Short mmCIF file of C-alpha atoms in Angstrom, two decimals:
data_model
loop_
_atom_site.label_atom_id
_atom_site.label_comp_id
_atom_site.label_asym_id
_atom_site.label_seq_id
_atom_site.Cartn_x
_atom_site.Cartn_y
_atom_site.Cartn_z
CA VAL A 7 110.25 121.55 101.51
CA GLN A 8 110.58 119.28 98.48
CA LEU A 9 108.76 115.94 98.47
CA GLN A 10 109.46 112.91 96.30
CA ALA A 11 106.97 110.04 96.37
CA SER A 12 107.84 106.55 95.16
CA GLY A 13 106.83 102.93 95.48
CA GLY A 14 103.72 102.80 93.33
CA GLY A 15 103.05 100.05 90.83
CA LEU A 16 100.69 97.38 89.59
CA VAL A 17 99.44 94.81 92.09
CA GLN A 18 96.66 92.24 92.22
CA ALA A 19 93.73 92.65 94.55
CA GLY A 20 94.65 91.47 98.01
CA GLY A 21 98.28 92.40 97.53
CA SER A 22 100.45 94.98 99.26
CA LEU A 23 102.54 98.00 98.39
CA ARG A 24 104.65 100.37 100.44
CA LEU A 25 104.84 103.98 99.37
CA SER A 26 107.66 106.25 100.46
CA CYS A 27 107.93 110.02 100.46
CA ALA A 28 111.37 111.54 100.90
CA ALA A 29 111.59 115.15 102.06
CA SER A 30 114.37 117.67 101.66
CA GLY A 31 114.97 121.37 102.04
CA ARG A 32 113.57 122.14 105.50
CA THR A 33 113.28 120.51 108.89
CA PHE A 34 111.11 117.50 108.19
CA SER A 35 110.11 117.01 111.80
CA ASN A 36 108.39 120.41 111.82
CA TYR A 37 105.63 119.11 109.55
CA GLY A 38 102.59 116.98 109.85
CA MET A 39 102.53 114.67 106.84
CA GLY A 40 99.62 113.36 104.84
CA TRP A 41 98.82 111.00 102.00
CA PHE A 42 96.09 111.78 99.51
CA ARG A 43 94.93 110.05 96.37
CA GLN A 44 93.14 110.99 93.19
CA ALA A 45 91.42 108.60 90.85
CA PRO A 46 90.54 109.57 87.26
CA GLY A 47 87.54 111.87 87.17
CA LYS A 48 87.42 112.21 90.94
CA GLU A 49 88.51 114.80 93.43
CA ARG A 50 91.65 114.38 95.49
CA GLU A 51 90.77 112.64 98.73
CA PHE A 52 92.40 112.25 102.11
CA VAL A 53 93.96 108.89 102.91
CA ALA A 54 96.04 109.28 106.08
CA ARG A 55 97.94 111.77 108.24
CA ILE A 56 100.68 111.50 110.83
CA SER A 57 101.75 114.10 113.37
CA TRP A 58 105.24 115.60 113.43
CA ASP A 59 106.47 113.10 116.01
CA GLY A 60 104.55 110.09 114.76
CA GLY A 61 102.48 110.02 117.92
CA SER A 62 99.10 110.56 116.26
CA THR A 63 97.70 109.04 113.10
CA TYR A 64 94.43 109.53 111.24
CA TYR A 65 92.85 107.51 108.47
CA ALA A 66 90.01 107.71 106.01
CA ASP A 67 87.33 105.17 106.83
CA SER A 68 87.88 103.50 103.47
CA VAL A 69 91.46 102.50 104.36
CA LYS A 70 91.29 102.05 108.12
CA GLY A 71 92.61 98.67 109.15
CA ARG A 72 94.34 98.13 105.79
CA PHE A 73 96.75 101.06 105.48
CA THR A 74 99.38 102.24 107.96
CA ILE A 75 101.16 105.58 107.89
CA SER A 76 104.53 105.96 109.61
CA ARG A 77 107.53 108.23 109.53
CA ASP A 78 111.25 108.17 110.19
CA ASN A 79 112.43 111.67 111.01
CA ALA A 80 116.07 110.57 110.95
CA LYS A 81 115.59 109.61 107.29
CA ASN A 82 113.23 112.49 106.44
CA THR A 83 110.77 109.97 105.08
CA VAL A 84 107.10 109.14 105.53
CA TYR A 85 105.65 105.79 104.51
CA LEU A 86 102.28 104.36 103.61
CA GLN A 87 102.00 100.59 103.98
CA MET A 88 99.01 99.40 101.98
CA ASN A 89 97.68 95.89 102.57
CA SER A 90 94.63 94.03 101.29
CA LEU A 91 94.49 96.32 98.30
CA LYS A 92 91.26 96.63 96.36
CA PRO A 93 90.61 97.79 92.79
CA GLU A 94 88.97 100.92 94.22
CA ASP A 95 92.33 101.89 95.73
CA THR A 96 93.60 102.56 92.20
CA ALA A 97 94.71 106.19 92.03
CA VAL A 98 97.66 108.52 91.93
CA TYR A 99 98.93 108.85 95.50
CA TYR A 100 100.40 112.11 96.73
CA CYS A 101 102.29 112.97 99.89
CA ALA A 102 101.92 116.40 101.41
CA ALA A 103 103.41 118.45 104.25
CA ASP A 104 101.50 120.69 106.63
CA ARG A 105 103.13 123.33 108.83
CA SER A 106 100.22 123.40 111.24
CA VAL A 107 100.08 121.17 114.30
CA VAL A 108 96.31 121.06 113.98
CA PRO A 109 95.41 117.81 112.20
CA THR A 110 93.48 118.34 109.01
CA ARG A 111 92.07 116.19 106.22
CA ARG A 112 91.62 119.07 103.78
CA ALA A 113 94.00 119.10 100.87
CA SER A 114 93.91 122.91 100.75
CA ASP A 115 95.45 123.08 104.24
CA TYR A 116 98.67 121.37 103.14
CA ASP A 117 101.56 123.57 102.12
CA TYR A 118 103.81 121.33 100.04
CA TRP A 119 103.08 118.45 97.67
CA GLY A 120 105.01 115.68 96.03
CA GLN A 121 104.60 114.72 92.39
CA GLY A 122 102.45 111.62 92.92
CA THR A 123 102.99 107.92 92.31
CA GLN A 124 100.56 105.67 90.45
CA VAL A 125 98.99 102.71 92.23
CA THR A 126 96.97 100.29 90.11
CA VAL A 127 95.14 97.35 91.65
CA SER A 128 93.86 94.72 89.25
CA SER A 129 90.88 92.50 90.03
#
């Protein structure tokens, strides 16, 4: 499956952004979908995951209550709504697809990755 992330940009602290990840090539609804991020000099970290049917969601503690992951299988797209953004949210955000139904937060468990979109939050 091919993944294309978009929606990043520059925003002030306290602002909002909505990331999108469009999938193509295989049956999108077969995959659990995740968002990860990587800041300069840091390892890639888990942000959120959604099950194939949207029925289950998981979040990193650092974003819980501020970010919301959702998906539209008819549009082959997964979203990440980011509210109350903080400077520490600055990173390149990646979407990823996982063929397993077992929820995982490990980047190495995901099978396909998008190219990343830059999110910069100014203080």
